[in-house]
Amino acid sequence: MSRYVLGVSALYHESAAVLLRDGVVVAASSEERFSRQKQDSALPVRASRWCLEQAGISMADVEAVVYYEKPLRKFERILVSQLTGFPSTLPAFQRTALTWLTDKLWVRNALCKELGARPSQLMFSEHHLSHAASAFYCSPFERAAVLTVDGVGEWATTSLWQGDEHGLKPLSEVRFPHSLGLTYSAFTAFLGFRVNNGEYKVMGLASYGEPRHVDKVEKVLQGVDGGGFQNDTRYVAWHKSTVRSYSGAFEQLFGAPRQPGTPLDPRQGEGKHYADIAASVQVVLEERLLALAERLHADTGLDALCMAGGVALNVVANRRLLRDGPFAHLYVQPASGDAGGALGAAQWAWHEVLGQPRVDPGLTPGLGRDWPDDRVRTLLDELNVRFDDVADDRIERAADDIAAGKVIGWFQGRCEWGPRALGHRSILADPSRPDMQDRVNKVIKLREPFRPFAPSVTAEAADTYFDVPPGGEGPAEWMTIIGDTREEHREAMPAITHVDGTARLHRVRREVNPRYHALIEAVGARTGRPVVLNTSFNLKGDPIVSSPVHALSTLQSCEMDAVYLGPCRVARGQLPRGGAS
Amino acid sequence: MSDPTPTPPGRVEDVGMRLGTLGQLLRLFGRGKRPWLLPLVLLLSVLGLVLAGLQAVQYVAPFIYPLL
Ligand SMILES: [Fe+2]
């Protein structure tokens, strides 16, 4: 009889639920894909129920419901920090007392009440242990060094581990308030972007700048002997405030912060100044990560590195680690943020508490909700939406559209696990058209013009067009590393090549996603390059679409030309007046 | 497949779990490392039970999360 473990992460960042059957992932989803609240942090009630439905079981069939961290230890850290900073922490203390006493302290109750778990089913992992477990147990390595880096968990903000046949062994950690993730977030806020959401914008902005302020950033974040780091707490405020992450001294060091929402041209004037700051913090982050990697390599003597935690989503740093660091192989758990904690919590319980041997967890890009072809057709009929049934030639039709310069929505198979669109819920276009970046940025995604799009390329052609450091092929399948667009192809693919010549490529293997692979090949047959521009299927501020209704609503709200919903092609003109939803 | 709809715990079970959580907190703080947190926890416990009884306050998503 099969055994089930449900992992849950919630209450801080993006919440998620993951169901393992005999150690293999059968269903995984963020709550936002159901609630339609971007980065929804509420308890993943709908995602959990869907996981159980997907497996055809009830909560009573689940052996363990595993929460991804220890709330009481987190509460302890918060109380200690606030008492240490008293009286300046008083306003923060009031908010803390309110949120914890009304909500966060009672996770055990909420898991029983909202999810239907029994108290005897509950287990609690630790925040960085969950990150580490997700990285190691999903990796292809039998033995590996593991590095987890984020804002903060209970106390740890960075943890070093060794994973092998005996499980995960903690080696060392850096504790709050010293934090690489919070440092990067403080600069994110200073540069006028939203914390927990705009960090990748800082990374994109950094490519326009020169690291002129490294010495200043190093005042905020210093390296220490042995590969560690520490923050000078005079410059930061995250340890004593719930609304500010940097101090007045920080502003004296870097000047006035950028006002959110104001125009930003990173090539000149004030915009260039902010780009220089972004470049500087990116360089310092990379240096600190390299030092940690050196330490971890020295401690373990292993040649493979696994990573998770929000900072592991810094794809630029990941390349630097692989290119300039001591490890020959790298694996980054694709849902490295806290959503991935649900996965790691479940894997920790399965392997380290229930004592089960390692298995291939079957992590594929599509672990979320599916919409069978017949249901899509029925739904479109019910919504009065006209469509072309392209079940037998969807690849050819979609390739024709892309080659003709159209922008299409590609809604095929199960929804993605993790923050990236990997060919299941993607907006696709031809990257060789000079106007395409502008068009998709301005009229579809409403993004900052300085941000490039990512390319999807067939694995067979990846080396022809892109240069990824040795060992980076695996991460490139999950868009967790960047490569260089080869010099001779940069001009031909402006929409997916960043200002510094890099691209966050998505390497697509036929065995992993045969339909998407076939589509890219078909595009290649028409354009001469098996490469498509791939961006997530959503509008600004929305989560990635998860149902055909969301997809139609997106088609209606922007200048996309058509969507491929399973076997159905719906063009803009086929939508009924007044909308489909 | 059996019914996935959760059966919420009863009032007594709910209060029992809350008391269990508070007990764990007291053990965590009283274990020699940070005994000076104990009075604060006791005060918060009383406050917490009152607030939980009133169910009047909604959680507000933080801008900066480390202290929330
Ligand atoms: Fe985390």
XYZ file of C-alpha atoms and ligand atoms in Angstrom:
650
model
C 0.000 0.000 0.000
C 1.256 3.455 -0.892
C 2.341 5.855 1.845
C 1.685 9.589 1.640
C 3.338 12.640 3.172
C 1.984 16.175 2.745
C 4.416 19.103 3.033
C 3.083 22.579 3.812
C 4.710 26.021 3.813
C 2.799 29.163 4.734
C 2.372 32.457 6.548
C 5.421 34.387 5.331
C 5.988 34.279 1.617
C 4.398 32.182 -1.087
C 2.577 29.290 0.555
C 2.458 25.853 -1.031
C 1.512 22.220 -0.585
C 3.372 19.178 -1.907
C 2.212 15.573 -1.739
C 4.664 12.663 -1.827
C 3.581 9.114 -2.590
C 6.291 6.692 -1.493
C 8.745 9.579 -1.690
C 7.758 10.621 -5.207
C 6.091 13.978 -5.854
C 2.566 13.402 -7.160
C 1.263 16.943 -6.787
C 2.792 20.302 -5.929
C 1.326 23.758 -6.101
C 1.509 27.206 -4.625
C -1.698 28.482 -3.111
C -1.561 31.534 -5.404
C -2.411 29.335 -8.397
C -5.790 28.672 -6.762
C -6.485 31.872 -4.852
C -5.208 34.169 -7.638
C -3.492 36.329 -4.995
C 0.120 36.743 -6.127
C 2.516 35.276 -3.580
C -0.401 34.343 -1.359
C 0.993 33.467 2.055
C -2.218 32.139 3.598
C -2.380 28.530 4.711
C -2.546 26.518 1.443
C -6.013 25.118 1.999
C -6.980 24.862 -1.657
C -3.590 23.640 -2.800
C -3.623 20.921 -0.116
C -7.115 19.764 -1.013
C -6.188 19.672 -4.667
C -3.070 17.595 -3.880
C -5.250 15.028 -2.114
C -7.773 15.026 -4.938
C -5.016 14.558 -7.469
C -3.872 11.436 -5.649
C -7.443 10.274 -5.038
C -7.031 10.138 -1.278
C -8.313 11.899 1.811
C -6.395 13.484 4.665
C -6.963 10.313 6.687
C -4.746 8.447 4.206
C -1.812 10.777 4.831
C 0.844 9.492 7.199
C 2.340 12.866 8.073
C 1.470 16.519 7.510
C 4.765 18.358 7.745
C 5.077 22.084 8.332
C 8.241 23.582 6.876
C 9.551 25.360 9.963
C 9.295 25.638 13.732
C 7.028 28.583 14.524
C 7.916 28.725 18.207
C 11.638 29.059 17.538
C 10.880 31.830 15.090
C 8.764 33.534 17.735
C 11.635 33.179 20.194
C 14.022 34.859 17.748
C 11.614 37.710 17.177
C 11.054 38.288 20.894
C 14.758 38.174 21.653
C 15.533 40.607 18.818
C 12.884 42.998 19.959
C 13.875 42.908 23.586
C 17.497 43.458 22.604
C 16.518 46.543 20.646
C 14.076 47.946 23.221
C 12.747 50.704 23.329
C 13.187 51.483 19.621
C 11.470 48.193 18.820
C 8.284 49.062 20.690
C 6.169 49.823 17.598
C 7.401 46.617 15.995
C 6.625 44.743 19.184
C 3.014 45.840 19.084
C 2.587 44.528 15.552
C 4.431 41.351 16.397
C 2.251 40.651 19.402
C -0.833 41.193 17.290
C 0.138 38.992 14.370
C 1.566 36.198 16.484
C -1.072 36.055 19.148
C -3.937 36.144 16.727
C -2.478 33.989 14.030
C 1.032 32.679 13.659
C 1.466 31.065 17.038
C -1.408 28.700 16.402
C -0.185 26.918 13.297
C -0.963 23.547 14.878
C -4.602 24.570 15.330
C -4.805 26.012 11.834
C -3.388 22.875 10.214
C -6.065 20.816 11.966
C -8.902 23.261 11.501
C -8.263 24.423 7.944
C -6.577 21.395 6.404
C -8.374 18.702 8.341
C -5.211 17.153 9.777
C -5.241 15.290 13.087
C -2.750 16.452 15.744
C -1.094 13.028 15.595
C -0.296 13.560 11.897
C 1.609 16.806 12.429
C 5.370 17.158 12.171
C 7.491 20.302 12.150
C 10.733 20.532 10.215
C 13.119 23.505 10.454
C 13.205 26.286 7.892
C 16.721 25.758 6.557
C 16.502 22.008 6.987
C 13.469 22.093 4.682
C 15.404 24.152 2.130
C 18.394 21.820 2.421
C 16.262 18.674 2.102
C 14.544 20.013 -1.012
C 17.916 20.764 -2.594
C 19.673 17.529 -1.705
C 16.879 14.978 -2.124
C 15.826 16.431 -5.499
C 19.398 16.562 -6.755
C 20.966 13.805 -8.846
C 23.952 13.597 -6.474
C 24.513 10.722 -4.032
C 26.770 12.928 -1.945
C 26.859 16.703 -2.072
C 27.586 19.873 -0.202
C 24.408 21.845 0.470
C 24.117 25.605 0.854
C 20.872 27.289 1.883
C 20.664 31.071 1.821
C 17.633 33.282 2.352
C 16.352 36.240 4.385
C 15.789 34.394 7.626
C 14.140 31.251 8.923
C 13.926 30.582 12.648
C 17.399 31.919 13.508
C 19.503 30.838 10.574
C 19.878 32.972 7.477
C 22.546 30.801 5.840
C 23.297 27.130 6.477
C 26.005 24.776 5.324
C 25.313 21.035 5.158
C 26.665 17.771 3.906
C 24.253 15.345 2.311
C 25.096 11.677 1.841
C 23.776 8.158 2.427
C 23.264 9.010 6.104
C 21.096 12.047 5.373
C 21.784 15.705 5.963
C 24.423 16.768 8.453
C 24.531 20.425 9.544
C 28.026 21.922 9.384
C 27.606 25.568 10.295
C 25.236 28.485 10.004
C 25.002 32.262 10.075
C 22.280 33.657 12.295
C 19.960 36.641 12.270
C 20.387 39.613 12.036
C 23.307 38.865 9.694
C 21.708 37.955 6.408
C 22.600 37.943 2.723
C 18.944 37.749 1.728
C 17.891 40.646 3.933
C 20.822 42.711 2.683
C 19.716 42.181 -0.908
C 16.126 42.955 0.084
C 17.207 46.178 1.802
C 18.844 47.307 -1.438
C 15.728 46.193 -3.305
C 13.664 48.538 -1.148
C 16.259 51.327 -1.462
C 16.161 51.017 -5.252
C 12.384 51.486 -5.227
C 11.236 47.906 -5.796
C 8.946 45.761 -3.716
C 10.670 43.532 -1.189
C 10.213 39.794 -1.816
C 9.202 40.514 -5.375
C 11.608 43.009 -6.879
C 14.925 41.305 -6.084
C 15.219 39.951 -9.625
C 14.714 43.507 -10.920
C 17.794 44.552 -8.944
C 19.645 41.679 -10.596
C 18.484 42.852 -14.046
C 19.361 46.462 -13.259
C 22.843 45.446 -12.095
C 23.846 44.545 -15.655
C 23.574 48.212 -16.658
C 25.788 49.462 -13.869
C 29.407 49.502 -12.839
C 30.251 48.241 -9.356
C 31.515 51.652 -8.194
C 30.128 51.322 -4.668
C 31.540 47.980 -3.601
C 33.480 49.569 -0.748
C 30.268 51.105 0.600
C 28.273 47.897 0.260
C 31.070 46.116 2.101
C 30.539 48.457 5.011
C 26.982 47.129 5.227
C 27.934 43.510 4.581
C 31.415 42.453 5.622
C 33.164 39.198 4.954
C 34.723 37.467 7.958
C 37.457 34.859 8.175
C 36.425 31.332 7.350
C 33.947 32.242 4.643
C 31.303 33.855 6.820
C 29.867 37.342 6.785
C 28.260 39.882 9.071
C 26.157 42.991 8.732
C 27.073 46.252 10.393
C 23.744 46.785 12.127
C 24.202 50.557 12.158
C 23.257 50.538 8.486
C 20.266 48.220 8.628
C 16.919 48.291 10.386
C 15.377 44.896 9.746
C 16.269 43.740 13.247
C 14.270 46.486 14.911
C 11.607 47.661 12.506
C 8.730 46.041 10.683
C 8.498 48.789 8.071
C 12.075 49.798 7.303
C 14.941 47.583 6.278
C 17.754 50.178 6.165
C 18.749 53.040 8.440
C 19.537 56.735 8.139
C 23.242 55.857 8.098
C 22.559 53.697 5.026
C 20.986 56.689 3.276
C 23.976 58.839 4.204
C 26.181 56.236 2.574
C 24.223 55.775 -0.657
C 22.200 58.981 -0.993
C 18.465 59.341 -1.428
C 16.495 56.196 -2.129
C 14.692 55.873 -5.443
C 10.993 56.603 -5.214
C 8.952 53.545 -6.198
C 7.144 53.841 -9.505
C 9.241 56.693 -10.884
C 10.733 56.308 -14.395
C 14.070 54.554 -14.432
C 16.533 54.823 -17.280
C 19.550 52.808 -16.133
C 21.755 54.204 -18.898
C 21.951 57.769 -17.648
C 21.642 60.241 -14.809
C 20.066 59.109 -11.587
C 19.075 55.800 -13.142
C 22.724 55.043 -13.842
C 23.582 55.838 -10.228
C 21.005 53.314 -9.028
C 22.234 50.777 -11.577
C 25.756 51.233 -10.177
C 24.455 50.523 -6.682
C 22.637 47.425 -7.967
C 25.830 46.249 -9.682
C 27.789 46.784 -6.479
C 25.443 44.816 -4.244
C 25.329 42.039 -6.839
C 29.136 41.817 -6.863
C 29.350 41.756 -3.077
C 26.643 39.080 -2.862
C 28.582 36.961 -5.350
C 31.807 37.401 -3.365
C 30.128 36.320 -0.141
C 28.568 33.295 -1.837
C 31.915 32.342 -3.332
C 33.536 32.542 0.097
C 30.799 30.322 1.545
C 31.279 27.862 -1.296
C 35.033 27.743 -0.659
C 34.375 27.032 2.995
C 31.828 24.353 2.182
C 34.159 22.735 -0.310
C 36.972 22.702 2.218
C 34.679 21.204 4.874
C 33.211 18.460 2.700
C 35.800 17.749 0.016
C 32.906 17.071 -2.365
C 32.601 18.331 -5.934
C 28.828 18.807 -6.139
C 26.849 21.661 -4.647
C 23.075 21.803 -4.028
C 21.358 25.080 -3.251
C 17.991 26.365 -2.096
C 16.575 29.387 -0.280
C 15.460 32.618 -1.908
C 19.016 33.760 -2.682
C 19.528 30.623 -4.798
C 17.147 32.220 -7.310
C 19.869 34.749 -8.107
C 20.747 33.210 -11.460
C 23.648 35.585 -12.078
C 25.326 34.567 -8.827
C 24.710 30.896 -9.636
C 26.734 31.189 -12.811
C 29.520 32.956 -10.960
C 29.536 30.159 -8.374
C 29.873 27.519 -11.040
C 32.372 29.443 -13.137
C 34.631 30.803 -10.402
C 33.841 28.565 -7.432
C 35.288 25.238 -6.305
C 32.364 22.985 -7.281
C 32.173 21.160 -10.622
C 28.444 20.397 -10.407
C 25.515 22.502 -9.277
C 21.888 21.720 -8.542
C 19.440 24.465 -7.590
C 16.012 23.396 -6.386
C 13.764 25.269 -8.817
C 11.222 26.426 -6.226
C 13.992 27.748 -4.026
C 11.851 30.289 -2.229
C 9.701 29.343 0.708
C 7.151 27.558 -1.485
C 9.871 24.955 -1.937
C 10.015 24.549 1.832
C 6.850 22.452 1.533
C 8.702 20.035 -0.722
C 11.739 19.840 1.537
C 9.665 19.416 4.685
C 7.906 16.420 3.142
C 11.196 14.945 1.926
C 12.845 15.440 5.300
C 9.991 13.570 7.005
C 10.003 10.772 4.432
C 13.736 10.131 4.449
C 14.935 11.256 7.846
C 11.981 10.658 10.165
C 10.270 7.733 8.481
C 13.675 6.363 7.490
C 12.909 5.640 3.855
C 15.744 5.272 1.334
C 16.394 7.804 -1.402
C 14.280 7.623 -4.524
C 14.085 9.740 -7.628
C 11.441 12.247 -6.500
C 10.234 12.656 -10.077
C 10.551 16.413 -10.094
C 9.330 17.638 -13.471
C 8.324 21.140 -14.522
C 4.618 20.225 -14.554
C 3.434 19.084 -11.126
C 0.431 21.373 -10.789
C -3.158 21.301 -11.940
C -4.049 19.752 -15.284
C -6.956 20.423 -17.634
C -7.812 17.412 -19.781
C -8.632 18.175 -23.425
C -12.312 17.268 -23.112
C -12.808 19.526 -20.126
C -11.252 22.448 -21.991
C -13.589 21.931 -24.955
C -16.638 21.652 -22.701
C -15.642 24.736 -20.756
C -15.161 26.823 -23.903
C -18.579 25.700 -25.164
C -20.151 26.675 -21.861
C -18.466 30.072 -22.000
C -19.624 30.594 -25.565
C -16.079 30.963 -26.790
C -15.471 29.996 -30.417
C -12.302 28.049 -31.057
C -10.425 26.037 -33.669
C -9.903 22.442 -32.645
C -6.204 21.943 -33.342
C -5.733 18.716 -31.394
C -3.871 17.088 -34.277
C -1.831 20.050 -35.482
C -1.401 22.354 -32.484
C 2.380 22.242 -32.841
C 2.301 23.287 -36.496
C -0.347 25.962 -35.985
C 1.419 27.463 -32.993
C 4.758 27.437 -34.822
C 3.112 29.180 -37.794
C 1.760 31.846 -35.457
C 5.095 32.440 -33.746
C 7.009 32.547 -37.029
C 4.459 35.048 -38.351
C 5.300 37.405 -35.492
C 2.295 36.628 -33.321
C 2.412 36.442 -29.559
C 0.651 33.361 -28.232
C -0.348 31.935 -24.886
C 0.711 28.302 -24.485
C -1.439 26.448 -21.951
C -0.566 22.770 -22.161
C -0.411 19.988 -19.605
C 0.068 20.492 -15.883
C 0.860 23.853 -14.334
C 4.480 24.508 -13.380
C 6.046 23.985 -9.966
C 8.115 26.995 -8.962
C 8.184 30.601 -10.057
C 9.248 30.059 -13.682
C 7.097 29.300 -16.710
C 8.699 26.277 -18.322
C 6.548 25.624 -21.340
C 3.277 24.674 -19.678
C 1.882 28.142 -18.936
C 4.018 30.378 -21.152
C 3.634 33.378 -23.412
C 5.706 32.697 -26.514
C 7.021 34.760 -29.410
C 9.802 34.932 -31.986
C 12.885 36.439 -30.286
C 14.484 37.520 -33.544
C 12.019 40.332 -34.223
C 13.577 43.648 -33.207
C 10.315 45.046 -31.850
C 9.337 41.968 -29.869
C 10.892 42.856 -26.508
C 9.194 46.242 -26.567
C 5.894 44.813 -27.692
C 5.711 42.093 -25.057
C 7.049 44.436 -22.359
C 4.770 47.362 -23.112
C 1.469 45.904 -24.188
C 1.412 42.479 -22.578
C 3.533 42.244 -19.459
C 3.765 45.969 -18.608
C 7.299 45.446 -17.324
C 10.231 47.775 -16.932
C 11.825 48.156 -20.376
C 15.289 47.330 -19.015
C 14.323 43.737 -18.305
C 14.946 41.165 -21.044
C 12.947 38.012 -21.680
C 14.167 34.480 -21.433
C 14.706 32.093 -24.332
C 13.618 28.463 -24.488
C 15.918 26.441 -26.694
C 16.074 22.745 -27.526
C 18.785 20.925 -25.617
C 20.329 19.850 -28.915
C 20.736 23.454 -30.083
C 21.521 25.077 -26.739
C 25.301 25.047 -27.228
C 25.027 26.553 -30.671
C 23.329 29.675 -29.388
C 24.342 29.936 -25.744
C 27.424 29.439 -23.649
C 26.718 27.971 -20.209
C 29.594 27.054 -17.895
C 30.326 23.311 -17.655
C 27.985 21.797 -15.073
C 25.284 24.358 -15.806
C 23.216 22.224 -18.182
C 21.003 20.859 -15.390
C 20.221 24.265 -13.821
C 19.517 25.631 -17.316
C 16.643 23.148 -17.609
C 14.987 24.990 -14.744
C 16.123 28.529 -15.581
C 18.206 28.725 -12.434
C 21.367 29.905 -14.162
C 22.292 32.334 -16.903
C 24.522 31.799 -19.904
C 25.945 34.072 -22.582
C 24.177 34.398 -25.881
C 26.998 33.587 -28.268
C 28.437 36.710 -29.843
C 27.413 35.777 -33.376
C 23.734 35.359 -32.393
C 23.240 38.374 -30.147
C 22.158 40.757 -32.836
C 19.757 38.216 -34.258
C 17.959 37.631 -30.938
C 17.721 41.033 -29.259
C 14.554 40.249 -27.294
C 16.183 37.567 -25.182
C 19.703 38.933 -24.809
C 20.397 41.230 -21.873
C 22.501 44.373 -22.184
C 25.569 42.450 -20.963
C 25.100 39.672 -23.513
C 23.620 37.177 -21.065
C 20.404 35.179 -21.266
C 18.469 33.245 -18.636
C 18.014 30.328 -20.920
C 15.608 27.452 -20.577
C 17.119 24.293 -22.027
C 14.341 21.947 -23.124
C 14.876 18.210 -23.349
C 12.543 16.087 -25.462
C 12.160 13.491 -22.668
C 11.061 16.132 -20.156
C 8.542 18.108 -22.204
C 8.032 16.451 -25.607
C 5.270 18.755 -26.806
C 7.122 21.953 -25.981
C 10.320 20.548 -27.443
C 8.452 19.699 -30.663
C 7.039 23.220 -30.810
C 10.472 24.828 -30.491
C 11.803 22.531 -33.198
C 8.872 23.443 -35.432
C 9.588 27.136 -34.860
C 13.218 26.439 -35.758
C 12.135 24.842 -39.016
C 10.422 28.104 -39.919
C 12.763 30.761 -38.525
C 16.086 28.950 -38.781
C 16.587 29.002 -34.984
C 15.006 26.540 -32.522
C 14.607 29.292 -29.954
C 11.453 31.003 -28.640
C 10.936 33.945 -26.333
C 9.321 32.492 -23.212
C 7.739 34.520 -20.457
C 5.250 33.499 -17.815
C 1.588 33.410 -18.835
C 0.198 36.174 -16.663
C -0.371 39.897 -16.575
C 1.576 42.214 -14.308
C 0.667 41.603 -10.692
C -1.164 38.339 -11.395
C 0.047 34.840 -10.605
C 0.715 32.538 -13.560
C -2.604 31.435 -15.069
C -3.809 28.097 -13.833
C -7.191 27.609 -15.485
C -8.470 28.217 -19.020
C -10.673 31.000 -17.667
C -7.630 32.882 -16.382
C -5.950 32.322 -19.736
C -8.938 33.715 -21.650
C -9.158 36.653 -19.306
C -5.466 37.378 -19.964
C -6.037 37.127 -23.720
C -8.852 39.593 -23.396
C -6.900 42.063 -21.261
C -3.772 42.416 -23.375
C -2.502 42.456 -26.915
C -1.763 38.769 -27.197
C -2.915 37.259 -30.506
C -4.125 33.800 -29.545
C -4.024 31.164 -26.841
C -3.534 27.438 -27.223
C -5.649 25.874 -24.505
C -4.895 22.180 -24.751
C -6.414 21.172 -28.102
C -8.154 24.516 -28.707
C -6.822 27.636 -30.401
C -8.683 30.771 -29.401
C -7.842 33.967 -31.277
C -8.639 37.378 -29.834
C -11.413 37.828 -32.359
C -13.099 34.637 -31.206
C -13.789 35.893 -27.719
C -17.436 36.765 -27.145
C -18.367 40.394 -26.655
C -18.352 41.308 -23.012
C -15.723 38.697 -22.182
C -15.525 35.030 -21.468
C -15.338 35.137 -17.730
C -11.729 8.359 -2.650
C -12.971 9.318 0.796
C -14.273 12.787 1.584
C -11.407 15.302 1.707
C -13.479 17.919 3.543
C -11.793 18.635 6.865
C -13.530 17.979 10.139
C -12.608 20.913 12.353
C -11.383 20.109 15.835
C -13.885 20.724 18.626
C -13.632 23.679 21.006
C -12.074 21.620 23.763
C -9.514 20.106 21.396
C -8.753 23.559 20.000
C -8.121 25.059 23.444
C -6.110 21.970 24.373
C -3.813 22.507 21.397
C -3.386 26.173 22.250
C -2.416 25.290 25.798
C -0.031 22.690 24.401
C 1.585 25.344 22.230
C 1.993 27.663 25.210
C 3.485 24.809 27.214
C 6.019 24.213 24.468
C 6.871 27.909 24.443
C 7.440 27.914 28.174
C 9.632 24.841 27.897
C 11.591 26.409 25.039
C 12.262 29.615 26.934
C 12.635 28.044 30.355
C 15.262 25.527 29.282
C 18.044 27.595 30.803
C 18.925 29.531 27.692
C 16.579 32.455 28.014
C 14.669 32.274 31.303
C 14.247 36.042 31.264
C 11.760 35.604 28.427
C 9.385 33.669 30.666
C 7.529 36.609 32.269
C 7.045 38.127 28.847
C 5.661 34.898 27.494
C 3.268 34.619 30.405
C 2.009 38.137 29.756
C 1.656 37.408 26.055
C -0.127 34.158 26.830
C -2.826 35.944 28.750
C -3.125 38.545 26.022
C -3.173 35.817 23.421
C -5.988 33.887 24.994
C -8.034 37.077 25.290
C -7.397 38.041 21.677
C -8.028 34.503 20.473
C -11.322 34.575 22.359
C -12.326 37.866 20.806
C -11.143 36.822 17.324
C -11.293 40.504 16.549
C -8.002 41.325 14.925
C -7.023 40.537 11.378
C -3.483 39.776 10.365
C -1.957 42.456 8.132
C 0.655 41.354 5.604
C 3.998 42.913 6.497
C 6.238 44.969 4.288
C 9.317 43.818 6.128
C 8.828 40.378 7.531
C 11.780 39.395 9.736
C 10.186 40.718 12.906
C 6.647 39.585 12.158
Fe 13.406 30.612 3.336
